Amino acid sequence: MPDRWYRKLTFIIPAVLLCAAIAGVCLRLAFSDNAKLLPVGYLGDNISYTLIDSALYQIFILCLAALIAPFLPGFVKKAARSVLRISDAKFLTAIAIFVFVTANLISYFVLEHFPRDVDNVVRVFQARTFASGRLSVKSPPVPEAFSVANVVIKGNKMYSKYAPGSALVYAWWRRILGVEWGINPFLGAMMLGFLYWIFRMWYSEKTSRLAIILLCLSPFFMFMTSSFHSHLPCLFFLAGFVLLVILGNEVEKWYYPLFAGLFLGLAFITRPYTAVLVSLPFIVWYFALRRFQEIVMRIMPFAVGFALPVIFLLYYNNNLTGHPLHIPFMVANPNEKIGFGHMGHTVLKGFTNTGEMLGFLKLNLFGWPFGLSFFALFIILGKKHRWDVILLASVICLVIGYGFYYWIDFSFGPRFYFEVLPFLILLSARGMVHFPEYIRRIGFRKISQEHLENFVYCFVALSFLFAFIFYIPSLTRMYHQDYNEIVNTRVASFARKNRITRGLVFVKGIDGFNAYASGFLANELSFQGDIVYAQDRGEQQNQAVISAYPDRDVFLFEFDRIKREGTFTDYSEFSSVPIPEP
């Protein structure tokens, strides 16, 4: 084919497809009940999802990038190249400041420094318990009126069902600064140094810096870094483990395996199942194909380092449950186990759950309709070396491992896959960097290297523009609106506004959701503060609480989802049981 016809076709085909995509989007909007320009992924009621919508948006971005790539301004390419010319110290400092500031802004303005997930409510309670110097607190009177999901109340003890790792980190931060918020943004910023060090030992500077930049622009990473989820501390510890394993493989020093084991142990007491799945390929690589004497010399300090956090975990279990191997998680629900046959989990449900989680990941990785495109391109066409295989094996272990778990959810992203997020993004960066090589290898040799590089710049820029305009605002609204009314964050502030100084407040639920989380965290650990917040559980049970807290004004708190306001009403207006006079 003559070159001039080849150039015409490379313009005509994307133009035709672009027009078709625009027409398809217009038709979807015209005949859809949901008149929002948001149908790109399912995230509750805020974003509706179909494969057609994703395909239309992706074709639109793909074709538009192909059309404007030949006309990309020179300053864009110069700006991209200038990122490689600055020193590592300046690059990491700028990126770390960006993550720390942005995550704290999200935490303040969107999340209001409140744990927007019932799991995290309990972790904050656990951190406050640790910060007070205790592993558990004394059960309050009428315990069922103060219970929330994932808090265990056994006998005279009240404690979290979760492993203690992340709460220990949050407790340390609280002891220093007096608050829990801010620790995950700090860990996220510091972790970038670990990750960049790892990437640079394995890959080129261009690939490594691109991966770090993409990670910092990922809504999955940024919203998780702004939250109170335990996944961020777990990833921090795993990144330290991977870095020390790599350094220990190059230099025969006893302290590298010692501290590698320590970091893995800290990850294990944070999220045990995840730590095992993610670390397994690295452990096999680190100890495999070595002589017996070398294995012994490495495994002994590694085991010592790993044992230190695990010994604390055994002590923690024994203190709370009476047996070092009986974990609080199983006390809360003995049926909540890994494997098929538990909680109605089947092989078919495992495949279904995995498919749904990967669907969430496809969108939430970068906020693009098909965020795994370059990752898939690298897996199919890329030339892989051993580092790629190890990273890919870690991803596969985590994905398959959670196929055996009955539960999935979307909380700040497909969170069970968060600990391999840097690996997914690094392999995606590999796909972007080597994209011109792949395209020319499959037959499009007449397209210049520069043209293909420009296409990648345009495609990535347009995709992130799409995410910032359509996707991220939807996430922001969802998390800001009390996370779909599961928790209301303002009970204590409403109490101050109404000048309640000494009272007993019953918090009324919202449409079956547990709206008590804010009231639970507003209580002192002794449940004997000036204002005590309890669940509204009906007249008879509420009367038992009133009897346990005499000499207090009693109120009922209700939250109006429409007006976004809370109201306090004298409880006697709702109760036929008389409230004792002070």
Coordinates of C-alpha atoms in Angstrom, one line a residue:
M1 CA 0.0 0.0 0.0
P2 CA 1.4 3.5 -0.9
D3 CA 2.4 5.6 2.0
R4 CA 0.0 8.4 1.2
W5 CA -3.0 5.9 1.3
Y6 CA -1.6 4.4 4.5
R7 CA -1.5 7.9 6.1
K8 CA -5.1 8.6 4.9
L9 CA -6.4 5.4 6.4
T10 CA -4.7 6.0 9.7
F11 CA -6.7 9.2 9.8
I12 CA -10.0 8.1 8.3
I13 CA -10.6 5.0 10.4
P14 CA -10.2 6.7 13.8
A15 CA -12.4 9.6 12.5
V16 CA -15.2 7.2 11.5
L17 CA -14.9 5.3 14.8
L18 CA -14.9 8.5 16.7
C19 CA -18.1 9.7 15.1
A20 CA -19.7 6.3 15.7
A21 CA -18.7 6.5 19.4
I22 CA -20.1 10.0 19.7
A23 CA -23.4 8.9 18.1
G24 CA -23.5 5.8 20.4
V25 CA -23.0 8.0 23.5
C26 CA -25.7 10.4 22.4
L27 CA -28.2 7.5 21.8
R28 CA -27.4 6.0 25.2
L29 CA -28.1 9.4 26.9
A30 CA -31.2 10.0 24.8
F31 CA -32.8 6.6 25.6
S32 CA -31.5 6.0 29.1
D33 CA -33.5 6.5 32.2
N34 CA -30.4 7.7 34.0
A35 CA -29.7 11.1 32.3
K36 CA -26.2 11.5 33.9
L37 CA -23.1 11.4 31.8
L38 CA -21.6 8.9 34.2
P39 CA -22.4 5.3 33.0
V40 CA -18.8 4.0 33.2
G41 CA -18.8 1.7 36.2
Y42 CA -20.9 0.3 39.0
L43 CA -20.4 1.9 42.4
G44 CA -23.7 1.7 44.1
D45 CA -26.4 4.2 43.2
N46 CA -24.0 6.9 42.0
I47 CA -22.7 5.3 38.8
S48 CA -24.6 2.9 36.6
Y49 CA -22.6 0.4 34.5
T50 CA -22.9 -1.4 31.3
L51 CA -20.2 -2.9 29.0
I52 CA -21.7 -0.9 26.1
D53 CA -21.0 2.4 27.9
S54 CA -17.4 1.4 28.8
A55 CA -16.7 0.4 25.2
L56 CA -18.2 3.7 23.8
Y57 CA -16.1 5.8 26.1
Q58 CA -13.0 3.8 25.4
I59 CA -13.4 4.0 21.7
F60 CA -14.0 7.7 21.9
I61 CA -10.8 8.3 23.9
L62 CA -8.8 5.9 21.7
C63 CA -9.8 7.5 18.4
L64 CA -9.4 11.0 19.7
A65 CA -5.9 10.2 20.9
A66 CA -5.1 8.7 17.5
L67 CA -6.3 11.8 15.7
I68 CA -4.4 14.4 17.8
A69 CA -1.2 12.4 18.3
P70 CA 0.5 13.7 15.1
F71 CA -0.2 17.3 16.2
L72 CA 1.0 17.0 19.8
P73 CA 2.8 20.2 20.8
G74 CA 6.5 20.0 21.3
F75 CA 6.3 21.4 24.8
V76 CA 4.4 18.3 26.0
K77 CA 7.1 16.0 24.9
K78 CA 9.7 18.3 26.4
A79 CA 7.8 18.3 29.7
A80 CA 7.7 14.5 29.7
R81 CA 11.4 14.3 29.1
S82 CA 12.2 16.9 31.8
V83 CA 10.7 14.5 34.4
L84 CA 13.7 12.2 33.7
R85 CA 16.3 15.0 34.1
I86 CA 15.5 16.0 37.7
S87 CA 17.4 14.2 40.4
D88 CA 15.9 11.3 42.3
A89 CA 15.8 13.3 45.5
K90 CA 13.8 16.2 44.0
F91 CA 11.5 13.8 42.1
L92 CA 10.6 11.7 45.2
T93 CA 10.3 14.8 47.4
A94 CA 7.8 16.4 45.0
I95 CA 5.8 13.2 44.6
A96 CA 5.7 12.5 48.4
I97 CA 4.6 16.1 49.1
F98 CA 1.8 15.7 46.5
V99 CA 0.6 12.5 48.0
F100 CA 0.7 13.7 51.6
V101 CA -1.0 17.0 50.9
T102 CA -3.7 15.6 48.5
A103 CA -4.5 12.6 50.7
N104 CA -4.9 14.9 53.7
L105 CA -7.1 17.3 51.7
I106 CA -9.4 14.3 50.7
S107 CA -9.4 13.2 54.3
Y108 CA -10.5 16.6 55.5
F109 CA -12.9 17.8 52.9
V110 CA -14.4 14.6 51.6
L111 CA -14.1 12.1 54.5
E112 CA -14.2 14.7 57.3
H113 CA -11.4 12.7 59.1
F114 CA -14.0 10.0 59.8
P115 CA -13.7 6.3 59.0
R116 CA -16.3 5.9 56.3
D117 CA -16.5 2.1 56.6
V118 CA -17.8 0.1 59.5
D119 CA -14.6 -2.0 59.5
N120 CA -12.6 1.2 60.0
V121 CA -14.8 2.4 62.7
V122 CA -13.8 -0.6 64.7
R123 CA -10.1 -0.1 63.8
V124 CA -10.2 3.5 65.2
F125 CA -11.8 2.1 68.4
Q126 CA -9.0 -0.5 68.5
A127 CA -6.3 2.1 68.0
R128 CA -7.8 4.3 70.8
T129 CA -7.8 1.2 73.1
F130 CA -4.1 0.5 72.3
A131 CA -3.2 4.2 72.8
S132 CA -4.8 4.0 76.3
G133 CA -2.3 1.2 77.2
R134 CA -4.9 -1.6 77.0
L135 CA -5.8 -4.4 74.6
S136 CA -9.5 -4.3 75.5
V137 CA -11.9 -2.1 77.4
K138 CA -14.5 -2.9 80.0
S139 CA -17.9 -3.9 78.6
P140 CA -20.5 -1.1 79.0
P141 CA -23.7 -1.6 80.9
V142 CA -26.4 -3.1 78.6
P143 CA -23.6 -4.1 76.1
E144 CA -26.1 -4.8 73.2
A145 CA -27.0 -1.1 73.2
F146 CA -23.4 -0.1 72.4
S147 CA -22.5 -2.9 70.0
V148 CA -21.4 -2.2 66.4
A149 CA -20.4 -4.6 63.6
N150 CA -17.1 -6.3 64.1
V151 CA -16.7 -5.4 67.8
V152 CA -16.6 -8.5 70.1
I153 CA -18.2 -8.3 73.5
K154 CA -17.4 -11.4 75.6
G155 CA -17.9 -11.4 79.4
N156 CA -16.4 -8.2 80.7
K157 CA -14.3 -7.4 77.7
M158 CA -15.0 -5.4 74.6
Y159 CA -12.5 -5.5 71.7
S160 CA -12.0 -5.5 67.9
K161 CA -12.1 -8.7 66.0
Y162 CA -9.3 -7.6 63.6
A163 CA -5.6 -8.3 63.7
P164 CA -3.8 -5.6 65.7
G165 CA -1.1 -4.4 63.2
S166 CA -2.8 -1.4 61.7
A167 CA -4.3 -0.3 65.0
L168 CA -0.9 -0.3 66.6
V169 CA 0.3 2.1 63.9
Y170 CA -2.7 4.3 64.3
A171 CA -2.2 4.2 68.1
W172 CA 1.4 5.2 67.8
W173 CA 0.4 8.2 65.7
R174 CA -2.4 9.1 68.2
R175 CA 0.0 9.0 71.1
I176 CA 2.3 11.5 69.3
L177 CA -0.3 13.8 67.7
G178 CA -3.5 13.1 69.6
V179 CA -5.4 12.1 66.4
E180 CA -5.7 9.0 64.1
W181 CA -6.1 10.9 60.8
G182 CA -3.0 11.7 58.9
I183 CA -1.1 8.4 59.4
N184 CA -2.1 6.7 56.2
P185 CA -1.2 9.8 54.1
F186 CA 2.1 9.8 55.9
L187 CA 2.7 6.1 55.2
G188 CA 1.6 6.5 51.6
A189 CA 4.1 9.3 51.0
M190 CA 7.0 7.5 52.8
M191 CA 6.2 4.2 51.0
L192 CA 7.0 5.8 47.6
G193 CA 10.7 5.8 48.5
F194 CA 10.5 2.0 49.1
L195 CA 8.7 1.4 45.8
Y196 CA 10.9 3.7 43.7
W197 CA 14.0 2.0 45.1
I198 CA 12.5 -1.4 44.2
F199 CA 11.5 -0.3 40.7
R200 CA 14.9 1.2 39.9
M201 CA 16.8 -1.9 40.9
W202 CA 14.7 -3.9 38.4
Y203 CA 13.7 -1.5 35.6
S204 CA 14.7 1.6 33.7
E205 CA 14.4 5.1 35.2
K206 CA 11.7 6.0 32.6
T207 CA 9.6 3.0 33.6
S208 CA 10.1 3.5 37.3
R209 CA 9.2 7.2 37.3
L210 CA 6.2 6.6 35.1
A211 CA 5.0 3.9 37.4
I212 CA 5.3 6.2 40.5
I213 CA 3.5 9.0 38.7
L214 CA 0.7 6.7 37.6
L215 CA 0.4 5.3 41.2
C216 CA 0.0 8.8 42.6
L217 CA -2.8 9.6 40.0
S218 CA -4.7 6.4 40.7
P219 CA -8.0 7.1 42.5
F220 CA -7.7 3.6 44.1
F221 CA -4.4 4.6 45.7
M222 CA -5.3 8.1 46.7
F223 CA -8.7 7.4 48.2
M224 CA -7.3 4.4 50.1
T225 CA -4.4 6.5 51.3
S226 CA -6.9 9.0 52.6
S227 CA -8.9 6.4 54.5
F228 CA -8.5 4.3 57.7
H229 CA -8.2 1.0 55.9
S230 CA -5.6 -1.5 57.1
H231 CA -4.5 -2.2 53.5
L232 CA -2.2 0.9 53.4
P233 CA -0.1 -0.1 56.5
C234 CA 0.0 -3.7 55.2
L235 CA 1.3 -2.5 51.8
F236 CA 3.8 -0.3 53.6
F237 CA 5.2 -3.3 55.5
L238 CA 5.1 -5.5 52.4
A239 CA 7.0 -2.9 50.3
G240 CA 9.7 -2.8 53.0
F241 CA 9.8 -6.6 53.0
V242 CA 10.3 -6.7 49.2
L243 CA 13.0 -4.1 49.3
L244 CA 15.0 -5.9 52.0
V245 CA 14.6 -9.2 50.2
I246 CA 16.1 -7.7 47.0
L247 CA 18.9 -6.1 48.9
G248 CA 19.6 -9.2 50.9
N249 CA 19.8 -11.2 47.7
E250 CA 22.6 -9.0 46.4
V251 CA 24.6 -8.6 49.6
E252 CA 25.3 -11.5 52.1
K253 CA 24.5 -9.6 55.3
W254 CA 22.6 -11.1 58.2
Y255 CA 20.6 -8.0 59.0
Y256 CA 18.8 -7.9 55.6
P257 CA 16.9 -11.1 56.1
L258 CA 16.4 -10.2 59.8
F259 CA 14.6 -7.0 58.9
A260 CA 12.9 -8.5 55.9
G261 CA 11.4 -11.1 58.3
L262 CA 10.4 -8.3 60.7
F263 CA 8.6 -6.3 58.0
L264 CA 6.8 -9.4 56.8
G265 CA 5.8 -10.2 60.4
L266 CA 4.4 -6.7 60.8
A267 CA 2.4 -7.2 57.5
F268 CA 1.2 -10.6 58.9
I269 CA -0.2 -9.2 62.1
T270 CA -1.9 -6.5 60.0
R271 CA -3.6 -8.7 57.3
P272 CA -2.4 -12.3 57.7
Y273 CA -4.0 -13.9 54.7
T274 CA -2.9 -11.0 52.3
A275 CA 0.6 -11.0 53.7
V276 CA 1.0 -14.7 53.0
L277 CA -0.4 -14.5 49.4
V278 CA 1.6 -11.5 48.3
S279 CA 4.9 -12.6 49.8
L280 CA 4.9 -16.2 48.7
P281 CA 6.5 -15.7 45.3
F282 CA 9.2 -13.5 46.8
I283 CA 10.0 -16.0 49.5
V284 CA 10.2 -18.9 47.0
W285 CA 12.5 -16.8 44.8
Y286 CA 14.7 -15.7 47.8
F287 CA 15.3 -19.2 49.1
A288 CA 15.1 -21.3 46.0
L289 CA 18.0 -22.6 44.0
R290 CA 20.5 -22.1 46.8
R291 CA 22.7 -24.5 48.7
F292 CA 21.5 -25.9 52.0
Q293 CA 24.1 -23.9 54.0
E294 CA 23.1 -20.6 52.3
I295 CA 19.4 -21.3 53.0
V296 CA 20.1 -21.9 56.7
M297 CA 22.2 -18.8 57.0
R298 CA 19.4 -16.7 55.5
I299 CA 16.4 -18.4 57.0
M300 CA 17.5 -18.2 60.6
P301 CA 17.7 -14.4 60.9
F302 CA 14.6 -14.2 58.7
A303 CA 12.7 -16.4 61.1
V304 CA 13.8 -14.4 64.1
G305 CA 12.6 -11.2 62.6
F306 CA 9.3 -12.7 61.6
A307 CA 8.8 -14.2 65.0
L308 CA 9.0 -11.0 66.9
P309 CA 5.6 -9.5 65.7
V310 CA 4.0 -13.0 65.7
I311 CA 4.9 -13.5 69.4
F312 CA 3.0 -10.3 70.1
L313 CA 0.1 -11.6 68.1
L314 CA 0.0 -14.8 70.1
Y315 CA 0.1 -12.9 73.3
Y316 CA -2.7 -10.6 72.0
N317 CA -4.9 -13.6 71.1
N318 CA -4.3 -15.3 74.4
N319 CA -5.1 -12.1 76.3
L320 CA -8.4 -11.6 74.5
T321 CA -9.6 -15.2 73.8
G322 CA -7.8 -17.3 76.3
H323 CA -5.8 -19.2 73.7
P324 CA -2.8 -18.0 71.6
L325 CA -4.1 -19.7 68.4
H326 CA -7.7 -18.6 68.9
I327 CA -8.0 -15.3 67.0
P328 CA -10.7 -12.7 67.8
F329 CA -11.9 -12.9 64.2
M330 CA -13.2 -16.4 64.8
V331 CA -14.7 -15.4 68.1
A332 CA -16.9 -12.9 66.3
N333 CA -18.1 -15.4 63.8
P334 CA -16.7 -19.0 63.8
N335 CA -18.2 -19.6 60.3
E336 CA -16.3 -16.8 58.7
K337 CA -13.5 -18.9 57.2
I338 CA -11.4 -19.1 54.1
G339 CA -12.6 -21.8 51.7
F340 CA -15.7 -23.2 50.0
G341 CA -18.7 -24.4 52.1
H342 CA -18.5 -21.5 54.6
M343 CA -21.0 -18.7 54.7
G344 CA -22.7 -20.1 51.6
H345 CA -19.5 -19.8 49.5
T346 CA -19.2 -22.1 46.4
V347 CA -16.8 -22.5 43.5
L348 CA -19.2 -20.7 41.2
K349 CA -19.6 -17.9 43.7
G350 CA -15.8 -17.7 43.9
F351 CA -15.5 -17.2 40.1
T352 CA -18.3 -14.7 40.2
N353 CA -16.8 -12.7 43.0
T354 CA -13.4 -12.7 41.3
G355 CA -15.0 -11.4 38.0
E356 CA -16.7 -8.6 39.8
M357 CA -13.6 -7.6 41.7
L358 CA -11.6 -7.5 38.5
G359 CA -14.4 -5.4 36.9
F360 CA -14.1 -2.9 39.8
L361 CA -10.3 -3.0 39.4
K362 CA -10.5 -2.3 35.6
L363 CA -12.3 1.0 36.3
N364 CA -10.8 2.0 39.7
L365 CA -7.1 1.4 38.8
F366 CA -6.8 4.7 37.0
G367 CA -10.4 5.9 36.7
W368 CA -10.5 4.9 33.0
P369 CA -13.2 2.7 31.4
F370 CA -10.5 0.0 30.7
G371 CA -7.7 0.8 33.1
L372 CA -6.1 -2.6 32.7
S373 CA -5.5 -2.1 28.9
F374 CA -1.7 -1.6 29.1
F375 CA -1.3 -4.2 31.7
A376 CA -3.1 -6.7 29.4
L377 CA -1.0 -5.5 26.5
F378 CA 2.2 -6.2 28.3
I379 CA 1.0 -9.6 29.5
I380 CA 0.1 -10.6 25.9
L381 CA 2.9 -9.1 23.9
G382 CA 5.7 -8.0 26.3
K383 CA 9.0 -9.8 26.6
K384 CA 9.2 -10.8 30.3
H385 CA 12.2 -11.3 32.5
R386 CA 12.2 -12.9 36.0
W387 CA 11.1 -9.8 37.8
D388 CA 8.0 -9.5 35.7
V389 CA 7.2 -13.2 36.5
I390 CA 7.6 -12.7 40.2
L391 CA 5.4 -9.6 40.2
L392 CA 2.8 -11.3 38.1
A393 CA 2.9 -14.4 40.3
S394 CA 2.2 -12.2 43.4
V395 CA -0.8 -10.6 41.6
I396 CA -2.1 -14.0 40.6
C397 CA -1.7 -15.5 44.1
L398 CA -3.7 -12.6 45.7
V399 CA -6.5 -12.8 43.1
I400 CA -6.8 -16.6 43.3
G401 CA -6.5 -16.5 47.1
Y402 CA -9.4 -14.2 47.5
G403 CA -11.5 -16.3 45.2
F404 CA -11.7 -18.7 48.2
Y405 CA -13.2 -16.0 50.4
Y406 CA -16.9 -15.6 50.5
W407 CA -17.1 -11.8 50.9
I408 CA -16.4 -9.0 48.4
D409 CA -17.1 -5.3 48.5
F410 CA -16.2 -1.9 47.0
S411 CA -14.8 0.2 49.8
F412 CA -12.4 2.8 48.5
G413 CA -11.7 0.4 45.6
P414 CA -11.6 -3.3 45.1
R415 CA -9.6 -3.3 48.4
F416 CA -8.7 -7.0 48.6
Y417 CA -6.3 -6.4 45.6
F418 CA -4.8 -3.2 47.0
E419 CA -1.5 -4.7 48.2
V420 CA -0.5 -5.6 44.6
L421 CA -1.6 -2.3 43.2
P422 CA 2.1 -1.1 42.7
F423 CA 2.9 -4.3 40.8
L424 CA -0.2 -3.8 38.5
I425 CA 0.8 -0.2 37.8
L426 CA 4.4 -1.1 37.2
L427 CA 3.5 -3.7 34.7
S428 CA 1.1 -1.2 33.1
A429 CA 3.9 1.3 32.8
R430 CA 6.0 -1.4 31.1
G431 CA 3.1 -1.7 28.6
M432 CA 3.1 2.0 28.0
V433 CA 6.9 2.4 27.6
H434 CA 7.1 -0.6 25.1
F435 CA 3.8 0.2 23.3
P436 CA 5.6 1.3 20.1
E437 CA 7.6 -1.9 20.0
Y438 CA 4.4 -4.0 20.4
I439 CA 2.5 -2.2 17.6
R440 CA 5.4 -2.4 15.1
R441 CA 5.9 -6.0 16.0
I442 CA 2.3 -7.0 15.0
G443 CA 2.7 -5.4 11.6
F444 CA 2.3 -1.6 11.7
R445 CA 5.9 -0.9 10.9
K446 CA 5.2 2.2 8.8
I447 CA 4.0 4.1 11.9
S448 CA 7.0 6.0 13.3
Q449 CA 8.3 5.5 16.9
E450 CA 7.6 9.2 17.7
H451 CA 4.0 8.9 16.4
L452 CA 3.3 5.9 18.6
E453 CA 4.9 7.6 21.7
N454 CA 2.7 10.7 21.1
F455 CA -0.3 8.4 20.9
V456 CA 0.5 7.0 24.3
Y457 CA 0.9 10.5 25.8
C458 CA -2.5 11.6 24.3
F459 CA -4.3 8.5 25.3
V460 CA -3.1 8.6 28.9
A461 CA -3.7 12.3 29.2
L462 CA -7.3 12.1 27.8
S463 CA -8.1 9.1 30.0
F464 CA -7.0 10.9 33.1
L465 CA -9.0 13.9 32.0
F466 CA -12.0 11.6 31.6
A467 CA -11.4 10.3 35.2
F468 CA -11.1 13.8 36.7
I469 CA -14.2 15.1 35.0
F470 CA -16.6 12.1 35.3
Y471 CA -15.3 9.4 37.6
I472 CA -13.5 11.1 40.6
P473 CA -16.3 13.6 41.3
S474 CA -18.7 10.6 41.5
L475 CA -16.5 8.9 44.1
T476 CA -16.2 12.2 46.0
R477 CA -19.9 12.6 46.2
M478 CA -20.4 9.0 47.3
Y479 CA -17.8 9.1 50.1
H480 CA -18.8 12.6 51.2
Q481 CA -22.5 11.7 51.6
D482 CA -21.9 9.6 54.7
Y483 CA -20.8 6.7 52.4
N484 CA -24.4 6.0 51.2
E485 CA -25.8 6.8 54.7
I486 CA -24.1 3.8 56.3
V487 CA -22.6 6.1 58.9
N488 CA -23.4 9.7 59.9
T489 CA -20.3 11.6 61.0
R490 CA -21.9 14.5 62.8
V491 CA -23.7 13.2 65.9
A492 CA -21.2 14.8 68.4
S493 CA -21.1 18.1 66.5
F494 CA -24.9 18.2 66.5
A495 CA -24.9 17.6 70.2
R496 CA -22.5 20.5 70.8
K497 CA -24.7 22.7 68.5
N498 CA -27.7 21.9 70.6
R499 CA -25.7 22.6 73.8
I500 CA -26.2 19.2 75.3
T501 CA -23.8 19.0 78.2
R502 CA -24.8 16.0 80.2
G503 CA -27.1 13.5 78.5
L504 CA -27.9 10.1 77.2
V505 CA -28.5 10.1 73.4
F506 CA -30.2 7.3 71.6
V507 CA -29.1 7.2 67.9
K508 CA -31.9 6.1 65.5
G509 CA -30.9 4.0 62.6
I510 CA -31.5 4.9 58.9
D511 CA -33.4 2.5 56.8
G512 CA -31.8 -0.5 58.5
F513 CA -28.3 0.8 58.1
N514 CA -26.1 1.2 61.2
A515 CA -26.1 4.9 61.8
Y516 CA -24.7 4.4 65.3
A517 CA -21.0 4.4 64.2
S518 CA -20.5 8.1 64.8
G519 CA -22.1 7.9 68.2
F520 CA -20.0 4.8 69.1
L521 CA -16.8 6.7 68.4
A522 CA -18.0 9.8 70.2
N523 CA -18.2 7.8 73.4
E524 CA -15.3 7.7 75.8
L525 CA -13.7 4.3 76.2
S526 CA -15.2 4.0 79.7
F527 CA -18.7 4.8 78.2
Q528 CA -19.1 7.2 81.1
G529 CA -18.5 10.6 79.5
D530 CA -20.6 13.7 79.9
I531 CA -22.7 12.6 76.9
V532 CA -23.2 8.8 76.3
Y533 CA -24.4 7.6 72.9
A534 CA -26.4 4.4 72.6
Q535 CA -28.4 2.6 69.9
D536 CA -32.1 3.1 69.7
R537 CA -33.3 -0.5 70.2
G538 CA -37.0 0.1 71.2
E539 CA -38.7 1.2 74.4
Q540 CA -38.1 -1.9 76.5
Q541 CA -34.3 -2.2 75.8
N542 CA -33.8 1.6 75.9
Q543 CA -35.3 1.7 79.4
A544 CA -32.6 -0.7 80.6
V545 CA -30.0 1.8 79.3
I546 CA -31.8 4.8 80.9
S547 CA -31.8 2.9 84.2
A548 CA -28.0 2.3 83.9
Y549 CA -27.4 6.0 83.3
P550 CA -29.6 7.9 85.9
D551 CA -29.5 11.7 86.4
R552 CA -29.1 12.4 82.7
D553 CA -31.3 14.2 80.1
V554 CA -32.4 11.6 77.5
F555 CA -32.7 12.5 73.8
L556 CA -33.4 10.7 70.6
F557 CA -31.2 11.7 67.6
E558 CA -32.4 11.3 64.1
F559 CA -30.6 12.2 60.9
D560 CA -32.4 13.5 57.9
R561 CA -30.7 12.3 54.7
I562 CA -32.5 14.8 52.5
K563 CA -31.7 18.0 54.5
R564 CA -28.4 16.6 55.7
E565 CA -29.4 17.7 59.2
G566 CA -29.7 16.0 62.6
T567 CA -32.4 16.6 65.2
F568 CA -32.4 16.0 69.0
T569 CA -35.8 15.4 70.5
D570 CA -36.8 14.8 74.2
Y571 CA -37.0 11.0 74.3
S572 CA -40.2 11.1 76.5
E573 CA -42.1 12.3 73.4
F574 CA -41.4 8.9 71.7
S575 CA -41.6 6.7 74.8
S576 CA -44.6 5.4 76.7
V577 CA -42.2 4.4 79.5
P578 CA -41.7 7.3 81.9
I579 CA -38.2 8.6 82.2
P580 CA -37.1 8.8 85.9
E581 CA -36.7 12.3 87.2
P582 CA -33.1 13.3 88.0

